[in-house]
């Protein structure tokens, strides 16, 4: 019953978001915030919701693969690589410094840097698909950069877990990438949109709103170490560092200013990977529940802001 309420609520808020000129994803994210512990308290984040939300991520990545041509992806590998590397280095250094300035120790500061260097492509895919830009150069650069971004994050986390003595991320962290490439392979050898039509319908009216709504459910505001002014500053830092870092990578490899800004906006969103890394830090005892909640608030706020920034910049690329 909880899952049905979350899906219906997310669909309704998504439709309302579109009516207000926003991306549907924004409404779906806010549905989770409003219905969850941070709002009305009607729903909580459960293992069952987590399970189906993870399937929603996999379906989203699979459908993105079905809409992506390997030729376009490979053609833009140079720019995608520059976007990924610059988009990791800038937030990594900025959040490492910010954590130290706030009084956290070196292990915590490194974790902060890794958390905010990771990109979540799922929100961006939804906005790209809405703007019919997923199959073009913008989609290829962002997808390619996000894949490499996740690879870099996995390498950093592997080294970090060895240093702090944790168990690492496991196979579930790379499943979205694997499923994406399965979709690309199917599209390459079996072109056509019948599979996409079927899976996209299931996603749009079931698993996608469940996944996006579930992100909002993870915000808990019972107790915080930092003042709201500090948290708002961290949210702004999360947006600016990713947008500037990734945008510089695109500009240095031949992108126009408009295109580079659109690429930077497409890399802002944090989500499942950042939440997994933060959860790893919590499980390893590097951070406590209060710091974890603060990180989750910043991650989710940046994720909610991302489509608001993306949509107008993406529209200019589609016009």
PDB file of C-alpha atoms in Angstrom:
ATOM      1  CA  UNK A   1       0.000   0.000   0.000  1.00  0.00           C
ATOM      2  CA  UNK A   2       2.876   2.379   0.845  1.00  0.00           C
ATOM      3  CA  UNK A   3       4.389   1.844  -2.613  1.00  0.00           C
ATOM      4  CA  UNK A   4       1.062   2.541  -4.345  1.00  0.00           C
ATOM      5  CA  UNK A   5       0.569   5.764  -2.342  1.00  0.00           C
ATOM      6  CA  UNK A   6       4.116   6.880  -3.208  1.00  0.00           C
ATOM      7  CA  UNK A   7       3.663   6.136  -6.929  1.00  0.00           C
ATOM      8  CA  UNK A   8       0.286   7.921  -7.113  1.00  0.00           C
ATOM      9  CA  UNK A   9       1.570  10.863  -5.068  1.00  0.00           C
ATOM     10  CA  UNK A  10       4.694  11.157  -7.225  1.00  0.00           C
ATOM     11  CA  UNK A  11       2.672  11.005 -10.456  1.00  0.00           C
ATOM     12  CA  UNK A  12       0.286  13.713  -9.199  1.00  0.00           C
ATOM     13  CA  UNK A  13       3.099  15.981  -8.015  1.00  0.00           C
ATOM     14  CA  UNK A  14       4.968  15.313 -11.277  1.00  0.00           C
ATOM     15  CA  UNK A  15       1.914  16.378 -13.295  1.00  0.00           C
ATOM     16  CA  UNK A  16       1.570  19.479 -11.092  1.00  0.00           C
ATOM     17  CA  UNK A  17       5.247  20.271 -11.654  1.00  0.00           C
ATOM     18  CA  UNK A  18       4.758  20.147 -15.424  1.00  0.00           C
ATOM     19  CA  UNK A  19       1.691  22.391 -15.130  1.00  0.00           C
ATOM     20  CA  UNK A  20       3.857  24.923 -13.297  1.00  0.00           C
ATOM     21  CA  UNK A  21       6.472  24.760 -16.061  1.00  0.00           C
ATOM     22  CA  UNK A  22       8.915  22.574 -14.117  1.00  0.00           C
ATOM     23  CA  UNK A  23      10.344  19.168 -15.006  1.00  0.00           C
ATOM     24  CA  UNK A  24       8.075  16.321 -13.827  1.00  0.00           C
ATOM     25  CA  UNK A  25      11.043  14.925 -11.897  1.00  0.00           C
ATOM     26  CA  UNK A  26      11.063  17.967  -9.576  1.00  0.00           C
ATOM     27  CA  UNK A  27       7.460  17.313  -8.574  1.00  0.00           C
ATOM     28  CA  UNK A  28       8.192  13.622  -8.014  1.00  0.00           C
ATOM     29  CA  UNK A  29      11.187  14.409  -5.794  1.00  0.00           C
ATOM     30  CA  UNK A  30       9.129  16.912  -3.799  1.00  0.00           C
ATOM     31  CA  UNK A  31       6.345  14.333  -3.394  1.00  0.00           C
ATOM     32  CA  UNK A  32       8.738  12.191  -1.361  1.00  0.00           C
ATOM     33  CA  UNK A  33       9.809  15.184   0.744  1.00  0.00           C
ATOM     34  CA  UNK A  34       6.203  16.237   1.459  1.00  0.00           C
ATOM     35  CA  UNK A  35       4.816  12.727   2.112  1.00  0.00           C
ATOM     36  CA  UNK A  36       7.895  11.564   4.046  1.00  0.00           C
ATOM     37  CA  UNK A  37       9.442  12.236   7.475  1.00  0.00           C
ATOM     38  CA  UNK A  38      10.505  15.789   6.522  1.00  0.00           C
ATOM     39  CA  UNK A  39       6.897  16.722   5.651  1.00  0.00           C
ATOM     40  CA  UNK A  40       3.593  15.124   6.589  1.00  0.00           C
ATOM     41  CA  UNK A  41       5.204  11.935   7.889  1.00  0.00           C
ATOM     42  CA  UNK A  42       2.729   9.651   6.113  1.00  0.00           C
ATOM     43  CA  UNK A  43       5.422   7.482   4.502  1.00  0.00           C
ATOM     44  CA  UNK A  44       8.853   6.208   5.553  1.00  0.00           C
ATOM     45  CA  UNK A  45      11.759   4.792   3.565  1.00  0.00           C
ATOM     46  CA  UNK A  46      11.559   0.981   3.842  1.00  0.00           C
ATOM     47  CA  UNK A  47      13.592  -1.925   2.455  1.00  0.00           C
ATOM     48  CA  UNK A  48      10.689  -2.763   0.118  1.00  0.00           C
ATOM     49  CA  UNK A  49      10.669   0.767  -1.314  1.00  0.00           C
ATOM     50  CA  UNK A  50      14.474   0.627  -1.613  1.00  0.00           C
ATOM     51  CA  UNK A  51      14.256  -2.690  -3.528  1.00  0.00           C
ATOM     52  CA  UNK A  52      11.722  -1.442  -6.093  1.00  0.00           C
ATOM     53  CA  UNK A  53      13.448   1.951  -6.363  1.00  0.00           C
ATOM     54  CA  UNK A  54      16.697   0.175  -7.301  1.00  0.00           C
ATOM     55  CA  UNK A  55      14.830  -1.739 -10.020  1.00  0.00           C
ATOM     56  CA  UNK A  56      13.526   1.646 -11.210  1.00  0.00           C
ATOM     57  CA  UNK A  57      17.121   2.932 -11.531  1.00  0.00           C
ATOM     58  CA  UNK A  58      18.100  -0.147 -13.549  1.00  0.00           C
ATOM     59  CA  UNK A  59      15.100   0.250 -15.878  1.00  0.00           C
ATOM     60  CA  UNK A  60      15.903   3.946 -16.349  1.00  0.00           C
ATOM     61  CA  UNK A  61      19.521   3.137 -17.260  1.00  0.00           C
ATOM     62  CA  UNK A  62      18.434   0.302 -19.581  1.00  0.00           C
ATOM     63  CA  UNK A  63      16.049   2.613 -21.445  1.00  0.00           C
ATOM     64  CA  UNK A  64      18.772   5.275 -21.681  1.00  0.00           C
ATOM     65  CA  UNK A  65      20.991   2.645 -23.312  1.00  0.00           C
ATOM     66  CA  UNK A  66      18.235   1.783 -25.792  1.00  0.00           C
ATOM     67  CA  UNK A  67      18.090   5.471 -26.814  1.00  0.00           C
ATOM     68  CA  UNK A  68      21.875   5.908 -27.108  1.00  0.00           C
ATOM     69  CA  UNK A  69      23.842   5.162 -30.265  1.00  0.00           C
ATOM     70  CA  UNK A  70      27.301   3.710 -29.597  1.00  0.00           C
ATOM     71  CA  UNK A  71      28.702   5.708 -32.535  1.00  0.00           C
ATOM     72  CA  UNK A  72      27.583   9.013 -30.966  1.00  0.00           C
ATOM     73  CA  UNK A  73      28.921   7.958 -27.565  1.00  0.00           C
ATOM     74  CA  UNK A  74      32.363   7.057 -28.971  1.00  0.00           C
ATOM     75  CA  UNK A  75      32.528  10.166 -31.164  1.00  0.00           C
ATOM     76  CA  UNK A  76      32.379  12.413 -28.086  1.00  0.00           C
ATOM     77  CA  UNK A  77      34.698  10.433 -25.770  1.00  0.00           C
ATOM     78  CA  UNK A  78      37.362  13.198 -25.601  1.00  0.00           C
ATOM     79  CA  UNK A  79      34.958  15.862 -24.362  1.00  0.00           C
ATOM     80  CA  UNK A  80      33.187  13.380 -22.062  1.00  0.00           C
ATOM     81  CA  UNK A  81      36.533  12.441 -20.465  1.00  0.00           C
ATOM     82  CA  UNK A  82      37.467  16.090 -19.844  1.00  0.00           C
ATOM     83  CA  UNK A  83      34.012  16.798 -18.393  1.00  0.00           C
ATOM     84  CA  UNK A  84      34.236  13.796 -16.054  1.00  0.00           C
ATOM     85  CA  UNK A  85      37.768  14.511 -14.785  1.00  0.00           C
ATOM     86  CA  UNK A  86      37.215  18.256 -14.214  1.00  0.00           C
ATOM     87  CA  UNK A  87      33.794  17.508 -12.744  1.00  0.00           C
ATOM     88  CA  UNK A  88      35.370  15.178 -10.164  1.00  0.00           C
ATOM     89  CA  UNK A  89      38.461  17.226  -9.235  1.00  0.00           C
ATOM     90  CA  UNK A  90      36.700  20.563  -8.529  1.00  0.00           C
ATOM     91  CA  UNK A  91      34.006  19.304  -6.079  1.00  0.00           C
ATOM     92  CA  UNK A  92      36.448  16.796  -4.529  1.00  0.00           C
ATOM     93  CA  UNK A  93      38.885  19.555  -3.547  1.00  0.00           C
ATOM     94  CA  UNK A  94      36.170  22.081  -2.623  1.00  0.00           C
ATOM     95  CA  UNK A  95      34.296  19.746  -0.262  1.00  0.00           C
ATOM     96  CA  UNK A  96      37.502  18.364   1.232  1.00  0.00           C
ATOM     97  CA  UNK A  97      38.458  21.942   2.125  1.00  0.00           C
ATOM     98  CA  UNK A  98      34.932  22.807   3.318  1.00  0.00           C
ATOM     99  CA  UNK A  99      34.804  19.790   5.662  1.00  0.00           C
ATOM    100  CA  UNK A 100      38.198  20.655   7.160  1.00  0.00           C
ATOM    101  CA  UNK A 101      37.074  24.272   7.629  1.00  0.00           C
ATOM    102  CA  UNK A 102      33.975  23.045   9.496  1.00  0.00           C
ATOM    103  CA  UNK A 103      36.161  21.093  11.919  1.00  0.00           C
ATOM    104  CA  UNK A 104      35.863  17.544  10.564  1.00  0.00           C
ATOM    105  CA  UNK A 105      38.910  15.260  10.561  1.00  0.00           C
ATOM    106  CA  UNK A 106      40.840  14.137   7.473  1.00  0.00           C
ATOM    107  CA  UNK A 107      38.933  10.840   6.994  1.00  0.00           C
ATOM    108  CA  UNK A 108      35.592  12.649   7.147  1.00  0.00           C
ATOM    109  CA  UNK A 109      36.840  15.384   4.797  1.00  0.00           C
ATOM    110  CA  UNK A 110      37.984  12.820   2.204  1.00  0.00           C
ATOM    111  CA  UNK A 111      34.563  11.138   2.408  1.00  0.00           C
ATOM    112  CA  UNK A 112      32.825  14.485   1.854  1.00  0.00           C
ATOM    113  CA  UNK A 113      34.957  15.104  -1.229  1.00  0.00           C
ATOM    114  CA  UNK A 114      34.212  11.678  -2.716  1.00  0.00           C
ATOM    115  CA  UNK A 115      30.473  11.930  -1.968  1.00  0.00           C
ATOM    116  CA  UNK A 116      30.088  15.220  -3.836  1.00  0.00           C
ATOM    117  CA  UNK A 117      32.367  14.284  -6.732  1.00  0.00           C
ATOM    118  CA  UNK A 118      29.916  11.534  -7.772  1.00  0.00           C
ATOM    119  CA  UNK A 119      27.182  12.282 -10.330  1.00  0.00           C
ATOM    120  CA  UNK A 120      23.710  10.744 -10.555  1.00  0.00           C
ATOM    121  CA  UNK A 121      22.671  10.490 -14.181  1.00  0.00           C
ATOM    122  CA  UNK A 122      19.117   9.236 -13.553  1.00  0.00           C
ATOM    123  CA  UNK A 123      17.590  12.705 -13.022  1.00  0.00           C
ATOM    124  CA  UNK A 124      19.458  14.105 -16.039  1.00  0.00           C
ATOM    125  CA  UNK A 125      18.283  11.229 -18.246  1.00  0.00           C
ATOM    126  CA  UNK A 126      14.671  12.030 -17.375  1.00  0.00           C
ATOM    127  CA  UNK A 127      15.106  15.712 -18.338  1.00  0.00           C
ATOM    128  CA  UNK A 128      17.093  14.874 -21.509  1.00  0.00           C
ATOM    129  CA  UNK A 129      14.373  12.419 -22.559  1.00  0.00           C
ATOM    130  CA  UNK A 130      11.667  15.011 -21.859  1.00  0.00           C
ATOM    131  CA  UNK A 131      13.523  17.510 -24.107  1.00  0.00           C
ATOM    132  CA  UNK A 132      14.191  14.835 -26.796  1.00  0.00           C
ATOM    133  CA  UNK A 133      17.965  15.390 -26.431  1.00  0.00           C
ATOM    134  CA  UNK A 134      19.044  11.965 -25.191  1.00  0.00           C
ATOM    135  CA  UNK A 135      20.175  10.697 -28.613  1.00  0.00           C
ATOM    136  CA  UNK A 136      22.147  13.831 -29.589  1.00  0.00           C
ATOM    137  CA  UNK A 137      25.597  15.197 -28.773  1.00  0.00           C
ATOM    138  CA  UNK A 138      24.526  16.738 -25.439  1.00  0.00           C
ATOM    139  CA  UNK A 139      23.104  13.422 -24.258  1.00  0.00           C
ATOM    140  CA  UNK A 140      26.178  11.508 -25.449  1.00  0.00           C
ATOM    141  CA  UNK A 141      28.645  13.851 -23.693  1.00  0.00           C
ATOM    142  CA  UNK A 142      26.710  13.846 -20.410  1.00  0.00           C
ATOM    143  CA  UNK A 143      26.119  10.073 -20.451  1.00  0.00           C
ATOM    144  CA  UNK A 144      29.744   9.338 -21.341  1.00  0.00           C
ATOM    145  CA  UNK A 145      31.013  11.737 -18.664  1.00  0.00           C
ATOM    146  CA  UNK A 146      28.652  10.326 -16.031  1.00  0.00           C
ATOM    147  CA  UNK A 147      29.780   6.760 -16.749  1.00  0.00           C
ATOM    148  CA  UNK A 148      33.461   7.735 -16.439  1.00  0.00           C
ATOM    149  CA  UNK A 149      32.595   9.837 -13.377  1.00  0.00           C
ATOM    150  CA  UNK A 150      31.132   6.740 -11.686  1.00  0.00           C
ATOM    151  CA  UNK A 151      34.199   4.673 -12.629  1.00  0.00           C
ATOM    152  CA  UNK A 152      36.461   7.310 -11.013  1.00  0.00           C
ATOM    153  CA  UNK A 153      34.194   7.370  -7.938  1.00  0.00           C
ATOM    154  CA  UNK A 154      34.346   3.563  -7.671  1.00  0.00           C
ATOM    155  CA  UNK A 155      38.155   3.627  -7.839  1.00  0.00           C
ATOM    156  CA  UNK A 156      38.331   6.354  -5.174  1.00  0.00           C
ATOM    157  CA  UNK A 157      35.874   4.525  -2.923  1.00  0.00           C
ATOM    158  CA  UNK A 158      37.771   1.247  -3.335  1.00  0.00           C
ATOM    159  CA  UNK A 159      40.962   2.947  -2.161  1.00  0.00           C
ATOM    160  CA  UNK A 160      39.094   4.717   0.626  1.00  0.00           C
ATOM    161  CA  UNK A 161      37.464   1.526   1.929  1.00  0.00           C
ATOM    162  CA  UNK A 162      40.858  -0.191   2.022  1.00  0.00           C
ATOM    163  CA  UNK A 163      42.205   2.739   4.051  1.00  0.00           C
ATOM    164  CA  UNK A 164      39.333   2.808   6.579  1.00  0.00           C
ATOM    165  CA  UNK A 165      38.817  -0.961   6.662  1.00  0.00           C
ATOM    166  CA  UNK A 166      35.269  -1.152   5.260  1.00  0.00           C
ATOM    167  CA  UNK A 167      33.776  -3.765   2.933  1.00  0.00           C
ATOM    168  CA  UNK A 168      33.337  -1.541  -0.133  1.00  0.00           C
ATOM    169  CA  UNK A 169      30.356  -1.062  -2.413  1.00  0.00           C
ATOM    170  CA  UNK A 170      29.813  -4.481  -3.947  1.00  0.00           C
ATOM    171  CA  UNK A 171      28.357  -5.451  -7.333  1.00  0.00           C
ATOM    172  CA  UNK A 172      25.145  -3.387  -6.906  1.00  0.00           C
ATOM    173  CA  UNK A 173      27.055  -0.137  -7.416  1.00  0.00           C
ATOM    174  CA  UNK A 174      28.135  -1.045 -10.962  1.00  0.00           C
ATOM    175  CA  UNK A 175      24.850  -2.675 -12.037  1.00  0.00           C
ATOM    176  CA  UNK A 176      23.377   0.575 -13.465  1.00  0.00           C
ATOM    177  CA  UNK A 177      26.426   0.989 -15.744  1.00  0.00           C
ATOM    178  CA  UNK A 178      26.246  -2.658 -16.860  1.00  0.00           C
ATOM    179  CA  UNK A 179      22.522  -2.373 -17.609  1.00  0.00           C
ATOM    180  CA  UNK A 180      23.114   0.839 -19.583  1.00  0.00           C
ATOM    181  CA  UNK A 181      25.648  -0.914 -21.846  1.00  0.00           C
ATOM    182  CA  UNK A 182      23.292  -3.886 -22.284  1.00  0.00           C
ATOM    183  CA  UNK A 183      20.709  -1.381 -23.560  1.00  0.00           C
ATOM    184  CA  UNK A 184      23.296   0.187 -25.910  1.00  0.00           C
ATOM    185  CA  UNK A 185      24.197  -3.289 -27.254  1.00  0.00           C
ATOM    186  CA  UNK A 186      20.550  -4.219 -27.836  1.00  0.00           C
ATOM    187  CA  UNK A 187      19.967  -0.923 -29.650  1.00  0.00           C
ATOM    188  CA  UNK A 188      23.085  -1.556 -31.772  1.00  0.00           C
ATOM    189  CA  UNK A 189      22.145  -5.056 -32.895  1.00  0.00           C
ATOM    190  CA  UNK A 190      18.346  -4.880 -32.704  1.00  0.00           C
ATOM    191  CA  UNK A 191      17.370  -1.327 -33.721  1.00  0.00           C
ATOM    192  CA  UNK A 192      13.745  -0.363 -33.217  1.00  0.00           C
ATOM    193  CA  UNK A 193      11.627   1.005 -30.433  1.00  0.00           C
ATOM    194  CA  UNK A 194       9.228  -1.820 -29.474  1.00  0.00           C
ATOM    195  CA  UNK A 195      11.249  -2.820 -26.406  1.00  0.00           C
ATOM    196  CA  UNK A 196      11.641   0.842 -25.444  1.00  0.00           C
ATOM    197  CA  UNK A 197       7.904   1.497 -25.748  1.00  0.00           C
ATOM    198  CA  UNK A 198       7.081  -1.379 -23.390  1.00  0.00           C
ATOM    199  CA  UNK A 199       9.760  -0.706 -20.775  1.00  0.00           C
ATOM    200  CA  UNK A 200       9.315   3.074 -20.883  1.00  0.00           C
ATOM    201  CA  UNK A 201       5.586   2.720 -20.156  1.00  0.00           C
ATOM    202  CA  UNK A 202       6.322   0.573 -17.088  1.00  0.00           C
ATOM    203  CA  UNK A 203       8.914   3.111 -15.996  1.00  0.00           C
ATOM    204  CA  UNK A 204       6.955   6.327 -16.531  1.00  0.00           C
ATOM    205  CA  UNK A 205       3.824   5.134 -14.749  1.00  0.00           C
ATOM    206  CA  UNK A 206       5.380   2.958 -12.069  1.00  0.00           C
ATOM    207  CA  UNK A 207       9.038   2.547 -11.263  1.00  0.00           C
ATOM    208  CA  UNK A 208      10.377   5.993 -12.220  1.00  0.00           C
ATOM    209  CA  UNK A 209       8.024   7.992  -9.961  1.00  0.00           C
ATOM    210  CA  UNK A 210       8.635   5.412  -7.221  1.00  0.00           C
ATOM    211  CA  UNK A 211      12.409   5.905  -7.488  1.00  0.00           C
ATOM    212  CA  UNK A 212      12.309   9.708  -7.629  1.00  0.00           C
ATOM    213  CA  UNK A 213       9.762   9.887  -4.800  1.00  0.00           C
ATOM    214  CA  UNK A 214      11.873   7.540  -2.665  1.00  0.00           C
ATOM    215  CA  UNK A 215      14.797  10.007  -2.777  1.00  0.00           C
ATOM    216  CA  UNK A 216      12.658  12.622  -1.026  1.00  0.00           C
ATOM    217  CA  UNK A 217      11.691  10.104   1.666  1.00  0.00           C
ATOM    218  CA  UNK A 218      15.311   9.938   2.810  1.00  0.00           C
ATOM    219  CA  UNK A 219      15.384  13.476   4.204  1.00  0.00           C
ATOM    220  CA  UNK A 220      15.253  13.481   8.025  1.00  0.00           C
ATOM    221  CA  UNK A 221      15.641  16.767   9.918  1.00  0.00           C
ATOM    222  CA  UNK A 222      15.318  15.712  13.566  1.00  0.00           C
ATOM    223  CA  UNK A 223      18.792  16.833  14.607  1.00  0.00           C
ATOM    224  CA  UNK A 224      21.545  18.657  12.744  1.00  0.00           C
ATOM    225  CA  UNK A 225      25.065  19.742  13.748  1.00  0.00           C
ATOM    226  CA  UNK A 226      25.277  22.610  11.279  1.00  0.00           C
ATOM    227  CA  UNK A 227      23.073  25.695  11.061  1.00  0.00           C
ATOM    228  CA  UNK A 228      20.761  26.034   8.086  1.00  0.00           C
ATOM    229  CA  UNK A 229      22.941  28.852   6.738  1.00  0.00           C
ATOM    230  CA  UNK A 230      25.894  26.419   6.541  1.00  0.00           C
ATOM    231  CA  UNK A 231      23.737  23.705   4.934  1.00  0.00           C
ATOM    232  CA  UNK A 232      22.417  26.184   2.340  1.00  0.00           C
ATOM    233  CA  UNK A 233      26.015  27.260   1.618  1.00  0.00           C
ATOM    234  CA  UNK A 234      26.959  23.584   1.109  1.00  0.00           C
ATOM    235  CA  UNK A 235      24.009  23.107  -1.269  1.00  0.00           C
ATOM    236  CA  UNK A 236      25.168  26.116  -3.324  1.00  0.00           C
ATOM    237  CA  UNK A 237      28.725  24.721  -3.282  1.00  0.00           C
ATOM    238  CA  UNK A 238      27.436  21.332  -4.502  1.00  0.00           C
ATOM    239  CA  UNK A 239      25.683  22.985  -7.453  1.00  0.00           C
ATOM    240  CA  UNK A 240      28.433  25.442  -8.427  1.00  0.00           C
ATOM    241  CA  UNK A 241      31.443  23.090  -8.160  1.00  0.00           C
ATOM    242  CA  UNK A 242      29.923  20.412 -10.391  1.00  0.00           C
ATOM    243  CA  UNK A 243      28.531  22.872 -12.924  1.00  0.00           C
ATOM    244  CA  UNK A 244      31.749  24.906 -13.144  1.00  0.00           C
ATOM    245  CA  UNK A 245      34.094  21.895 -13.128  1.00  0.00           C
ATOM    246  CA  UNK A 246      32.193  19.930 -15.781  1.00  0.00           C
ATOM    247  CA  UNK A 247      31.455  23.083 -17.790  1.00  0.00           C
ATOM    248  CA  UNK A 248      35.163  23.970 -17.920  1.00  0.00           C
ATOM    249  CA  UNK A 249      35.919  20.438 -19.153  1.00  0.00           C
ATOM    250  CA  UNK A 250      33.425  20.871 -22.007  1.00  0.00           C
ATOM    251  CA  UNK A 251      34.671  24.378 -22.882  1.00  0.00           C
ATOM    252  CA  UNK A 252      38.347  23.332 -22.986  1.00  0.00           C
ATOM    253  CA  UNK A 253      37.511  20.567 -25.478  1.00  0.00           C
ATOM    254  CA  UNK A 254      35.679  22.762 -27.974  1.00  0.00           C
ATOM    255  CA  UNK A 255      32.193  23.310 -26.591  1.00  0.00           C
ATOM    256  CA  UNK A 256      30.427  26.661 -26.929  1.00  0.00           C
ATOM    257  CA  UNK A 257      29.574  28.548 -23.723  1.00  0.00           C
ATOM    258  CA  UNK A 258      25.879  27.606 -24.025  1.00  0.00           C
ATOM    259  CA  UNK A 259      26.700  23.952 -24.664  1.00  0.00           C
ATOM    260  CA  UNK A 260      29.283  23.856 -21.844  1.00  0.00           C
ATOM    261  CA  UNK A 261      26.807  25.371 -19.372  1.00  0.00           C
ATOM    262  CA  UNK A 262      24.214  22.779 -20.406  1.00  0.00           C
ATOM    263  CA  UNK A 263      26.755  19.975 -19.884  1.00  0.00           C
ATOM    264  CA  UNK A 264      27.702  21.422 -16.488  1.00  0.00           C
ATOM    265  CA  UNK A 265      24.039  21.599 -15.486  1.00  0.00           C
ATOM    266  CA  UNK A 266      23.560  17.990 -16.566  1.00  0.00           C
ATOM    267  CA  UNK A 267      26.273  16.865 -14.139  1.00  0.00           C
ATOM    268  CA  UNK A 268      24.929  18.699 -11.041  1.00  0.00           C
ATOM    269  CA  UNK A 269      22.592  16.002  -9.789  1.00  0.00           C
ATOM    270  CA  UNK A 270      23.770  13.730  -6.989  1.00  0.00           C
ATOM    271  CA  UNK A 271      21.752  10.666  -6.052  1.00  0.00           C
ATOM    272  CA  UNK A 272      22.172   6.949  -5.680  1.00  0.00           C
ATOM    273  CA  UNK A 273      25.988   6.846  -5.944  1.00  0.00           C
ATOM    274  CA  UNK A 274      26.465   9.726  -3.484  1.00  0.00           C
ATOM    275  CA  UNK A 275      23.951   8.150  -1.080  1.00  0.00           C
ATOM    276  CA  UNK A 276      25.719   4.775  -1.330  1.00  0.00           C
ATOM    277  CA  UNK A 277      29.103   6.370  -0.564  1.00  0.00           C
ATOM    278  CA  UNK A 278      27.645   8.331   2.376  1.00  0.00           C
ATOM    279  CA  UNK A 279      26.004   5.116   3.658  1.00  0.00           C
ATOM    280  CA  UNK A 280      29.385   3.400   3.414  1.00  0.00           C
ATOM    281  CA  UNK A 281      30.929   6.125   5.582  1.00  0.00           C
ATOM    282  CA  UNK A 282      28.134   5.693   8.132  1.00  0.00           C
ATOM    283  CA  UNK A 283      28.546   1.900   8.217  1.00  0.00           C
ATOM    284  CA  UNK A 284      32.327   2.248   8.635  1.00  0.00           C
ATOM    285  CA  UNK A 285      31.885   4.666  11.540  1.00  0.00           C
ATOM    286  CA  UNK A 286      33.646   7.513   9.707  1.00  0.00           C
ATOM    287  CA  UNK A 287      30.549   9.713  10.124  1.00  0.00           C
ATOM    288  CA  UNK A 288      27.613   9.496  12.542  1.00  0.00           C
ATOM    289  CA  UNK A 289      23.857   9.538  11.807  1.00  0.00           C
ATOM    290  CA  UNK A 290      23.620  13.318  12.256  1.00  0.00           C
ATOM    291  CA  UNK A 291      26.379  14.059   9.710  1.00  0.00           C
ATOM    292  CA  UNK A 292      24.865  11.435   7.388  1.00  0.00           C
ATOM    293  CA  UNK A 293      21.490  13.255   7.554  1.00  0.00           C
ATOM    294  CA  UNK A 294      23.207  16.557   6.739  1.00  0.00           C
ATOM    295  CA  UNK A 295      24.958  15.010   3.729  1.00  0.00           C
ATOM    296  CA  UNK A 296      21.659  13.484   2.554  1.00  0.00           C
ATOM    297  CA  UNK A 297      19.913  16.879   2.813  1.00  0.00           C
ATOM    298  CA  UNK A 298      22.631  18.520   0.669  1.00  0.00           C
ATOM    299  CA  UNK A 299      22.612  15.621  -1.845  1.00  0.00           C
ATOM    300  CA  UNK A 300      18.828  15.666  -2.236  1.00  0.00           C
ATOM    301  CA  UNK A 301      18.558  19.472  -2.336  1.00  0.00           C
ATOM    302  CA  UNK A 302      21.156  19.586  -5.141  1.00  0.00           C
ATOM    303  CA  UNK A 303      19.232  16.817  -6.917  1.00  0.00           C
ATOM    304  CA  UNK A 304      15.970  18.788  -6.643  1.00  0.00           C
ATOM    305  CA  UNK A 305      17.642  21.995  -7.895  1.00  0.00           C
ATOM    306  CA  UNK A 306      19.358  20.231 -10.824  1.00  0.00           C
ATOM    307  CA  UNK A 307      16.293  19.901 -13.122  1.00  0.00           C
ATOM    308  CA  UNK A 308      15.345  23.532 -12.437  1.00  0.00           C
ATOM    309  CA  UNK A 309      18.768  24.596 -13.749  1.00  0.00           C
ATOM    310  CA  UNK A 310      18.943  21.979 -16.513  1.00  0.00           C
ATOM    311  CA  UNK A 311      15.597  22.554 -18.161  1.00  0.00           C
ATOM    312  CA  UNK A 312      16.083  26.120 -19.520  1.00  0.00           C
ATOM    313  CA  UNK A 313      19.691  25.392 -20.561  1.00  0.00           C
ATOM    314  CA  UNK A 314      18.663  22.146 -22.295  1.00  0.00           C
ATOM    315  CA  UNK A 315      15.801  23.937 -24.061  1.00  0.00           C
ATOM    316  CA  UNK A 316      18.303  26.306 -25.671  1.00  0.00           C
ATOM    317  CA  UNK A 317      20.162  23.278 -27.075  1.00  0.00           C
ATOM    318  CA  UNK A 318      16.949  21.862 -28.522  1.00  0.00           C
ATOM    319  CA  UNK A 319      15.812  25.102 -30.156  1.00  0.00           C
TER     320      UNK A 319
END
